[in-house]
Coordinates of C-alpha atoms and ligand atoms in Angstrom, one line a residue:
M1 CA 59.1 11.4 82.6
T2 CA 57.0 11.0 85.8
Y3 CA 54.4 8.2 86.9
F4 CA 51.4 8.3 89.7
I5 CA 49.7 5.0 90.5
A6 CA 46.9 5.6 92.3
T7 CA 45.7 2.0 93.8
Y8 CA 42.0 1.5 95.6
G9 CA 40.6 -1.9 96.8
C10 CA 42.6 -5.0 98.2
Q11 CA 45.9 -6.6 98.2
M12 CA 45.5 -7.5 95.1
N13 CA 45.1 -4.5 93.2
V14 CA 47.8 -3.5 95.3
H15 CA 50.0 -6.1 94.1
E16 CA 48.9 -5.0 90.7
S17 CA 50.0 -1.7 91.2
E18 CA 53.8 -2.8 91.7
K19 CA 53.3 -4.9 88.4
I20 CA 52.1 -1.4 87.1
A21 CA 54.9 0.0 87.9
G22 CA 57.5 -2.6 86.7
V23 CA 55.9 -1.5 83.3
L24 CA 55.9 2.2 83.4
E25 CA 59.7 1.8 84.8
S26 CA 60.7 -0.5 82.4
M27 CA 59.4 2.0 79.9
G28 CA 61.6 4.6 81.5
Y29 CA 59.2 6.4 83.9
T30 CA 60.2 7.3 87.8
L31 CA 57.9 7.6 90.2
A32 CA 56.5 11.4 90.6
E33 CA 56.4 13.5 93.8
D34 CA 53.1 13.8 93.0
I35 CA 50.2 13.1 91.4
Q36 CA 49.6 16.6 89.4
K37 CA 53.3 16.7 88.0
A38 CA 53.1 13.1 86.5
D39 CA 53.6 12.8 83.2
I40 CA 51.3 9.5 83.1
V41 CA 48.3 8.6 86.1
V42 CA 47.1 5.6 86.4
F43 CA 43.6 4.8 88.6
N44 CA 44.2 1.4 90.0
T45 CA 39.7 0.8 90.7
C46 CA 38.3 -1.1 92.7
A47 CA 34.2 -2.2 92.3
I48 CA 33.4 -3.9 95.9
R49 CA 31.4 -1.1 97.1
E50 CA 29.3 1.9 96.0
S51 CA 31.6 4.4 97.4
A52 CA 34.6 3.3 96.1
E53 CA 33.5 4.1 92.6
Q54 CA 32.3 7.5 93.9
K55 CA 35.5 8.3 95.0
I56 CA 37.5 6.8 92.5
L57 CA 35.5 9.0 89.7
G58 CA 35.4 12.4 92.1
N59 CA 39.8 11.7 92.3
I60 CA 39.9 10.8 88.2
G61 CA 37.1 14.1 87.6
A62 CA 39.6 16.3 89.7
L63 CA 43.0 15.7 87.5
K64 CA 40.2 17.0 84.4
P65 CA 41.6 21.1 84.9
I66 CA 45.1 19.6 85.4
K67 CA 44.6 17.9 82.0
A68 CA 43.2 21.3 80.5
K69 CA 46.5 22.5 80.8
R70 CA 49.0 20.1 80.6
K71 CA 47.6 18.3 77.1
D72 CA 51.1 15.7 77.1
M73 CA 49.5 13.9 80.9
L74 CA 48.2 10.1 79.6
I75 CA 45.2 9.2 82.0
V76 CA 45.2 5.4 82.4
V77 CA 42.2 3.6 84.0
C78 CA 42.5 0.2 84.5
G79 CA 41.2 -2.6 87.3
C80 CA 38.0 -3.9 88.5
M81 CA 36.1 -0.4 88.4
S82 CA 36.9 -0.4 84.1
Q83 CA 36.0 -4.2 83.9
Q84 CA 32.7 -3.6 84.4
E85 CA 30.6 -2.7 80.7
A86 CA 28.4 0.1 82.2
M87 CA 31.6 1.7 84.1
A88 CA 33.4 1.8 80.8
G89 CA 30.4 3.7 79.2
V90 CA 30.2 6.2 81.7
L91 CA 34.2 6.8 81.4
K92 CA 34.3 7.5 77.3
E93 CA 31.3 9.4 77.8
K94 CA 31.3 11.9 80.8
Y95 CA 35.7 11.8 81.1
P96 CA 36.7 12.3 77.7
F97 CA 39.9 13.2 79.4
V98 CA 40.7 10.0 80.0
D99 CA 43.5 8.2 77.5
I100 CA 43.1 4.9 77.8
V101 CA 40.7 2.4 79.5
L102 CA 41.6 -1.6 80.5
G103 CA 39.9 -4.3 82.0
T104 CA 41.2 -6.8 84.7
H105 CA 41.9 -8.8 81.7
N106 CA 44.5 -6.7 79.5
L107 CA 46.9 -5.4 81.8
A108 CA 49.5 -7.0 80.7
D109 CA 49.1 -5.3 77.6
L110 CA 49.9 -1.7 79.5
R111 CA 52.9 -0.7 77.5
K112 CA 51.3 -2.0 73.9
F113 CA 48.3 0.6 74.9
I114 CA 50.4 3.5 76.2
E115 CA 52.7 3.1 72.8
Q116 CA 49.6 2.9 70.5
K117 CA 48.1 5.8 72.1
I118 CA 51.3 8.4 72.0
A119 CA 51.9 6.8 68.2
Q120 CA 48.2 7.3 67.1
K121 CA 46.7 9.6 69.4
K122 CA 43.4 7.8 69.5
R123 CA 42.0 6.9 73.4
V124 CA 42.0 3.9 74.0
F125 CA 38.8 1.6 75.5
A126 CA 40.6 -2.3 75.9
I127 CA 37.6 -4.8 77.9
E128 CA 38.2 -8.1 77.0
E129 CA 37.4 -11.5 77.8
Q130 CA 39.3 -13.5 80.5
Q131 CA 42.4 -14.3 78.9
D132 CA 45.9 -17.1 80.7
I133 CA 47.6 -16.0 83.2
A134 CA 50.5 -16.3 82.1
P135 CA 51.8 -12.6 80.7
R136 CA 50.2 -11.5 83.9
D137 CA 52.5 -13.1 85.4
A138 CA 55.9 -12.3 83.2
M139 CA 55.4 -8.7 84.1
P140 CA 57.8 -7.1 85.5
M141 CA 58.1 -5.5 89.3
V142 CA 58.6 -2.7 91.4
R143 CA 57.7 -4.3 94.9
T144 CA 56.5 -1.3 97.6
S145 CA 55.7 -3.2 100.7
G146 CA 59.0 -3.2 102.4
V147 CA 59.8 -6.2 104.1
N148 CA 56.9 -8.0 103.5
A149 CA 56.0 -9.0 100.0
W150 CA 52.7 -9.9 97.6
V151 CA 52.9 -13.3 96.1
N152 CA 50.2 -14.5 93.2
I153 CA 48.3 -17.5 93.9
M154 CA 45.5 -18.1 92.3
Y155 CA 43.2 -15.7 90.3
G156 CA 39.8 -15.1 89.6
C157 CA 36.7 -16.4 91.8
N158 CA 33.9 -19.1 91.4
N159 CA 31.7 -18.6 94.1
F160 CA 29.1 -15.8 93.1
C161 CA 28.5 -14.7 97.2
T162 CA 25.1 -13.0 96.0
Y163 CA 26.2 -10.0 96.7
C164 CA 29.5 -9.5 95.8
I165 CA 31.1 -7.7 92.1
V166 CA 34.3 -10.0 92.2
P167 CA 33.6 -12.8 90.5
Y168 CA 32.0 -10.8 87.0
V169 CA 35.4 -8.8 87.0
R170 CA 38.1 -10.5 87.9
G171 CA 36.3 -13.9 86.2
R172 CA 36.7 -17.7 87.0
E173 CA 39.8 -18.8 88.9
I174 CA 42.7 -19.7 87.6
S175 CA 45.6 -21.1 90.2
R176 CA 49.3 -21.3 89.1
P177 CA 51.7 -23.5 89.1
M178 CA 53.0 -24.8 92.1
Q179 CA 56.6 -24.8 90.6
D180 CA 56.2 -20.6 89.8
I181 CA 55.3 -19.9 93.7
V182 CA 57.5 -22.5 94.8
K183 CA 60.4 -20.8 92.5
E184 CA 59.1 -16.9 93.2
V185 CA 58.9 -17.4 96.5
C186 CA 62.1 -18.4 96.7
Q187 CA 64.3 -15.7 94.9
L188 CA 62.1 -13.6 97.0
L189 CA 63.4 -15.2 100.7
K190 CA 66.7 -14.7 98.9
E191 CA 66.7 -11.2 98.0
G192 CA 66.2 -10.7 102.1
Y193 CA 62.3 -10.7 102.0
K194 CA 61.4 -11.5 105.3
E195 CA 57.4 -11.9 104.5
I196 CA 55.3 -13.5 102.2
T197 CA 52.1 -13.1 101.7
L198 CA 50.0 -15.9 99.6
L199 CA 47.1 -14.0 97.7
G200 CA 43.6 -15.4 96.0
Q201 CA 40.5 -14.8 96.5
N202 CA 39.9 -18.2 97.4
V203 CA 43.2 -19.1 99.0
N204 CA 41.6 -22.5 99.7
S205 CA 40.4 -23.8 96.7
Y206 CA 44.1 -23.2 94.9
G207 CA 44.7 -26.4 92.6
N208 CA 46.2 -28.1 90.0
G209 CA 45.2 -31.5 90.9
K210 CA 45.6 -33.8 94.5
D211 CA 49.4 -32.9 94.0
E212 CA 49.2 -28.9 94.0
T213 CA 46.7 -28.3 96.1
F214 CA 47.2 -25.8 99.3
A215 CA 47.9 -27.2 102.3
K216 CA 50.7 -29.1 99.9
L217 CA 52.3 -25.5 98.3
L218 CA 52.3 -24.5 102.3
Q219 CA 53.7 -27.2 103.6
T220 CA 56.8 -26.9 101.1
L221 CA 56.8 -23.2 101.4
D222 CA 56.7 -23.4 104.9
A223 CA 59.5 -25.9 104.9
L224 CA 61.8 -24.0 102.0
P225 CA 64.9 -23.3 104.4
Y226 CA 64.5 -18.9 105.5
K227 CA 63.2 -18.0 108.3
Y228 CA 60.2 -16.2 107.4
R229 CA 56.9 -15.4 108.2
L230 CA 53.8 -16.6 106.2
K231 CA 50.7 -15.3 105.2
F232 CA 47.8 -15.9 103.0
M233 CA 44.3 -14.5 102.4
T234 CA 41.5 -14.3 101.6
S235 CA 40.7 -18.6 103.5
H236 CA 37.1 -19.6 102.8
P237 CA 35.1 -21.4 105.5
K238 CA 33.6 -23.4 102.9
D239 CA 36.8 -24.8 101.6
L240 CA 39.2 -25.0 104.6
S241 CA 40.1 -28.3 105.6
M242 CA 41.9 -30.0 108.6
E243 CA 44.7 -30.7 106.1
V244 CA 45.4 -27.1 105.8
V245 CA 44.8 -26.0 109.9
D246 CA 47.6 -29.5 110.5
V247 CA 49.9 -28.0 107.8
I248 CA 49.2 -24.5 109.6
S249 CA 49.9 -26.6 113.4
K250 CA 52.8 -27.7 112.5
G251 CA 54.4 -24.7 109.9
K252 CA 57.5 -23.6 111.2
N253 CA 57.0 -20.1 108.8
I254 CA 53.5 -19.8 109.1
A255 CA 51.7 -16.4 110.8
K256 CA 49.7 -17.5 113.8
C257 CA 47.1 -15.3 112.9
V258 CA 44.0 -16.3 110.5
H259 CA 41.5 -13.9 108.5
L260 CA 38.2 -16.1 108.1
P261 CA 35.4 -14.0 106.6
I262 CA 31.8 -15.0 107.9
Q263 CA 29.8 -12.4 106.2
S264 CA 26.5 -12.6 109.0
G265 CA 26.3 -14.5 112.3
S266 CA 22.7 -16.1 110.5
N267 CA 22.9 -19.3 108.9
K268 CA 19.4 -17.6 106.9
I269 CA 21.2 -14.4 106.0
L270 CA 24.7 -16.9 105.5
E271 CA 22.3 -18.7 102.3
A272 CA 20.7 -16.2 101.2
M273 CA 24.2 -14.6 100.0
N274 CA 25.2 -18.3 99.3
R275 CA 28.7 -18.3 101.4
K276 CA 27.5 -22.3 102.1
Y277 CA 28.5 -23.0 105.1
T278 CA 26.7 -22.5 108.4
V279 CA 27.9 -20.7 111.1
E280 CA 28.2 -24.0 113.5
H281 CA 30.2 -25.4 110.6
Y282 CA 32.3 -22.1 110.8
V283 CA 33.1 -22.6 115.3
S284 CA 33.8 -25.6 114.5
I285 CA 37.2 -24.8 111.8
I286 CA 37.6 -21.7 114.3
D287 CA 37.8 -24.7 117.3
A288 CA 39.9 -27.4 115.5
L289 CA 42.1 -24.2 115.1
R290 CA 42.4 -22.8 118.6
E291 CA 42.8 -26.4 119.5
K292 CA 45.5 -27.1 116.6
V293 CA 47.7 -24.2 117.1
P294 CA 48.1 -22.2 120.2
G295 CA 47.3 -18.1 121.1
V296 CA 46.2 -17.9 117.1
T297 CA 44.4 -15.1 116.3
F298 CA 41.1 -14.4 113.8
S299 CA 40.0 -11.4 112.1
T300 CA 37.0 -11.5 109.2
D301 CA 34.6 -10.3 106.9
I302 CA 31.2 -9.2 107.8
I303 CA 28.9 -7.2 106.1
V304 CA 25.7 -5.9 108.0
G305 CA 22.2 -4.8 105.9
F306 CA 22.5 -7.7 104.2
P307 CA 18.7 -8.1 102.1
G308 CA 16.4 -9.3 104.5
E309 CA 18.2 -8.6 107.6
T310 CA 16.6 -8.8 111.3
D311 CA 17.2 -7.5 113.9
E312 CA 17.8 -11.0 115.2
D313 CA 19.4 -11.5 112.0
F314 CA 21.8 -9.5 113.0
A315 CA 21.9 -10.3 116.9
L316 CA 23.4 -12.8 115.8
T317 CA 26.0 -11.7 114.2
L318 CA 27.0 -9.6 117.3
D319 CA 27.0 -12.9 119.2
V320 CA 29.2 -14.9 117.3
V321 CA 31.1 -12.1 117.1
K322 CA 31.8 -12.0 120.9
R323 CA 31.7 -15.9 120.5
V324 CA 35.1 -15.9 118.4
Q325 CA 37.2 -13.3 120.2
Y326 CA 38.5 -11.7 117.1
Q327 CA 41.5 -9.6 117.2
Q328 CA 40.0 -7.4 114.2
V329 CA 36.9 -7.0 112.5
F330 CA 36.5 -5.2 108.8
A331 CA 32.1 -4.5 109.3
F332 CA 30.9 -3.2 105.7
M333 CA 27.3 -1.9 105.8
Y334 CA 26.3 -3.5 102.8
S335 CA 26.6 -1.8 98.9
R336 CA 24.2 -3.0 96.3
R337 CA 26.7 -3.9 92.8
K338 CA 23.8 -4.2 89.5
G339 CA 24.5 -7.7 87.5
T340 CA 24.1 -9.1 91.8
V341 CA 21.9 -11.8 92.2
A342 CA 21.0 -9.2 95.9
D343 CA 21.3 -6.5 94.2
K344 CA 17.4 -7.6 92.9
M345 CA 16.6 -9.3 96.4
D346 CA 13.6 -8.2 98.6
G347 CA 14.2 -6.6 101.7
Q348 CA 17.3 -3.8 101.4
I349 CA 17.8 -2.6 104.6
P350 CA 17.3 1.2 104.9
L351 CA 21.2 3.6 105.1
A352 CA 19.8 4.7 108.7
V353 CA 18.9 0.8 109.6
K354 CA 22.6 -0.2 108.4
K355 CA 24.5 2.3 110.0
Q356 CA 23.5 2.0 113.2
R357 CA 24.4 -1.4 113.0
L358 CA 27.8 -0.8 111.5
Q359 CA 28.1 1.6 114.9
T360 CA 26.7 -1.0 117.3
L361 CA 29.3 -4.2 115.9
L362 CA 31.8 -1.7 115.6
A363 CA 32.2 -1.0 119.6
V364 CA 31.5 -5.1 120.1
E365 CA 34.2 -5.7 118.3
K366 CA 36.2 -2.7 119.6
E367 CA 35.3 -3.5 123.7
I368 CA 37.1 -7.2 122.1
S369 CA 40.2 -6.1 120.9
E370 CA 40.6 -3.9 123.7
K371 CA 40.7 -7.0 126.1
L372 CA 43.0 -9.0 123.4
A373 CA 45.5 -6.7 123.3
L374 CA 45.7 -6.3 127.3
E375 CA 46.2 -9.9 127.7
H376 CA 49.7 -8.9 126.3
V377 CA 50.8 -6.8 128.7
G378 CA 54.2 -8.1 130.7
E379 CA 55.0 -10.9 128.0
V380 CA 58.2 -11.2 125.4
E381 CA 57.3 -11.9 121.9
E382 CA 58.8 -12.2 118.8
V383 CA 58.5 -9.1 116.4
L384 CA 59.6 -8.7 112.6
L385 CA 60.3 -5.4 112.9
E386 CA 58.5 -3.2 109.6
D387 CA 59.4 0.2 109.4
V388 CA 60.7 3.0 111.0
H389 CA 57.5 5.1 113.0
P390 CA 56.2 7.6 109.9
K391 CA 55.9 9.8 113.7
L392 CA 57.3 8.8 116.7
A393 CA 61.3 9.3 116.3
N394 CA 63.6 6.7 117.6
K395 CA 60.5 4.1 116.9
L396 CA 59.8 1.0 114.6
M397 CA 56.5 -0.5 113.4
G398 CA 56.8 -4.6 113.4
S399 CA 54.1 -6.7 114.1
T400 CA 53.9 -10.0 116.6
V401 CA 53.5 -14.2 115.2
Y402 CA 49.6 -13.3 115.8
G403 CA 49.2 -10.5 113.6
R404 CA 49.1 -8.1 116.3
A405 CA 51.3 -4.2 115.6
V406 CA 53.6 -3.5 118.0
T407 CA 55.1 0.2 118.6
V408 CA 58.7 -1.0 119.4
Q409 CA 61.6 1.3 121.7
G410 CA 65.2 0.5 121.1
A411 CA 68.2 -0.2 118.3
G412 CA 66.1 -2.4 115.6
R413 CA 67.0 -3.1 112.2
V414 CA 64.1 -2.8 109.9
G415 CA 63.6 -6.4 108.5
D416 CA 64.6 -8.2 111.9
F417 CA 63.3 -10.4 113.8
V418 CA 63.3 -9.7 117.8
K419 CA 62.7 -10.3 120.7
V420 CA 60.0 -7.2 122.8
K421 CA 58.3 -7.6 126.3
I422 CA 55.4 -5.8 125.8
T423 CA 54.9 -2.6 128.6
K424 CA 51.6 -0.5 127.0
V425 CA 48.8 -0.9 125.0
K426 CA 47.2 2.7 123.2
N427 CA 44.4 2.0 121.0
S428 CA 44.5 -1.6 120.5
V429 CA 48.1 -1.0 120.0
L430 CA 51.2 -2.9 121.9
F431 CA 54.4 -0.8 123.0
G432 CA 57.8 -2.6 124.2
D433 CA 60.9 -2.2 124.6
I434 CA 63.3 -4.6 122.4
V435 CA 65.3 -7.0 124.9
E436 CA 67.3 -9.2 122.4
D437 CA 67.6 -9.1 118.6
E438 CA 68.2 -12.4 116.4
Y439 CA 71.8 -11.9 116.6
G440 CA 72.7 -11.2 120.2
Y441 CA 73.4 -7.6 119.5
F442 CA 71.6 -4.3 118.7
A443 CA 72.5 -2.6 115.3
N444 CA 70.7 0.6 114.5
D445 CA 69.7 0.6 110.3
A446 CA 66.4 1.4 109.5
T447 CA 67.5 2.0 105.8
L448 CA 67.3 -1.7 104.6
F449 CA 63.6 -2.4 103.6
K450 CA 63.1 2.0 102.5
N451 CA 61.9 0.9 99.2
K452 CA 59.2 3.7 97.7
R453 CA 55.7 3.2 97.5
T454 CA 53.6 4.1 94.8
S455 CA 50.9 6.4 96.3
Ligands
SAH501 N1 37.5 -13.5 98.7 C1 36.7 -13.0 99.8 C2 36.8 -11.6 100.2 C3 36.8 -10.3 98.8 S1 36.1 -8.7 98.8 C4 35.7 -12.9 101.1 O1 35.3 -14.3 99.7 O2 36.3 -13.2 101.9 C5 36.4 -8.4 100.8 C6 35.5 -7.8 101.7 O3 34.5 -7.4 101.2 C7 34.3 -9.2 101.1 O4 34.7 -10.3 102.5 C8 33.2 -8.4 102.2 O5 32.8 -8.6 103.3 C9 32.6 -7.6 101.5 N2 32.1 -7.3 100.5 C10 31.5 -7.8 99.4 N3 30.9 -7.3 97.9 C11 30.2 -6.4 99.0 C12 29.0 -5.4 99.2 N4 28.1 -6.0 97.8 N5 28.9 -4.4 100.1 C13 29.5 -4.2 101.0 N6 30.5 -5.3 101.5 C14 30.9 -5.9 100.2
SF4_502 FE1 33.4 -12.4 96.4 FE2 32.5 -14.5 97.8 FE3 34.1 -13.9 95.3 FE4 34.9 -12.8 98.1 S1 34.2 -15.4 97.9 S2 35.0 -12.8 95.9 S3 33.1 -12.4 98.8 S4 32.4 -14.2 95.2
F3S503 FE1 38.0 -4.3 94.9 FE2 38.9 -5.6 93.0 FE3 39.7 -6.3 95.2 S1 37.2 -5.2 93.3 S2 38.6 -5.5 96.9 S3 39.9 -4.5 94.1 S4 39.2 -7.7 93.6

């Protein structure tokens, strides 16, 4: 019996798919070669934008003729899209070939629902309200992200940014006990993982009282006796404390690239978004990080075409992008989400205007990131080798502590830290040659971390 998982959305979902794979493998399923041959197909969905949902529904629909021929195939839809009541209704009525629909809070019972469906031959719908996180934490896992391991530190979101569906589909914030996180990270480092990425919708509000804050957690993990990269996402600017800035600056393992979503460069729009910070405050955090963490780089998320965004507001967004000099910008056209406050706001922006603003923003950012990339040429930087290159023979892919992707030439082993001399830049990707590896000799064994991927 085989399985296939189609994953959409953020890293949280990528990690949750590792848990889905863990459950399925514990039931005896093995990874299918492709979706059409699988005995069980799981769609782990995202609801962040309408385009994501349309794509997912299209992909689910494409399985209809296959399921008509293979009646025993089981189709499961879970994740953020199916947690919405209206969408669960659409799946019930218009997608009768879908067998099991689960919300985000029901994932831990996946095995029970599959067994129930097989035994009773009746469709299963389980979309419940928030539950305890302990069962989700206890799910088995099949890790799929090579040298990196994802680690949940919290679930849910309390912020209710007016455009965003996440608080409605993921429930309220719950932080994992710090000792559970430390134990998991220790185990991963012992197993040989070289990068740990802490996951939460707003990691800066991690906490269970004053002894368990995000700063404390970072500091504790950073001090573990291993050489590795410690990353985290996502940081909300309203909660990024100076204590966290201080911990980053003193860190020996913490990566020097910070993802800090600004969303807009206009205070009027930030207020309408309910982001609870001003552009000035945001820039002051950037400046503090730059001062205390030499060479630190930044990436961000930006929404263009939020209701009421004028040309002047958008120009302010371009100003802040130029001011901060982001290494990377993830830019999105505002998408109306049913049930959110912004969906009911006046001043919705026409699609053509949103498209134009998106293009303008991407063009401005392209120039910045290319310029920043060129500054590295000639430097020798420490690179973590993450994978063999999928296309270029005898080349490896890695990244610097500043979060720059590097295509590396030379004998190296996936999972090693090596010194690389940057020789050129192409499409913002650095190219370089290994000049020294951590053992002082060149090994060549790329098999270490080539574990399978779920989709
Ligand atoms: N918790 C994270 C973001 C999670 S969603 C944070 O607060 O930063 C990832 C990104 O999707 C957001 O940062 C935002 O830029 C974008 N996004 C969320 N809702 C959106 C919507 N309705 N339309 C367009 N983009 C949206
Ligand atoms: Fe959405 Fe805002 Fe929560 Fe991020 S902080 S998940 S953007 S509501
Ligand atoms: Fe999408 Fe849910 Fe993540 S809506 S972006 S998968 S939290």
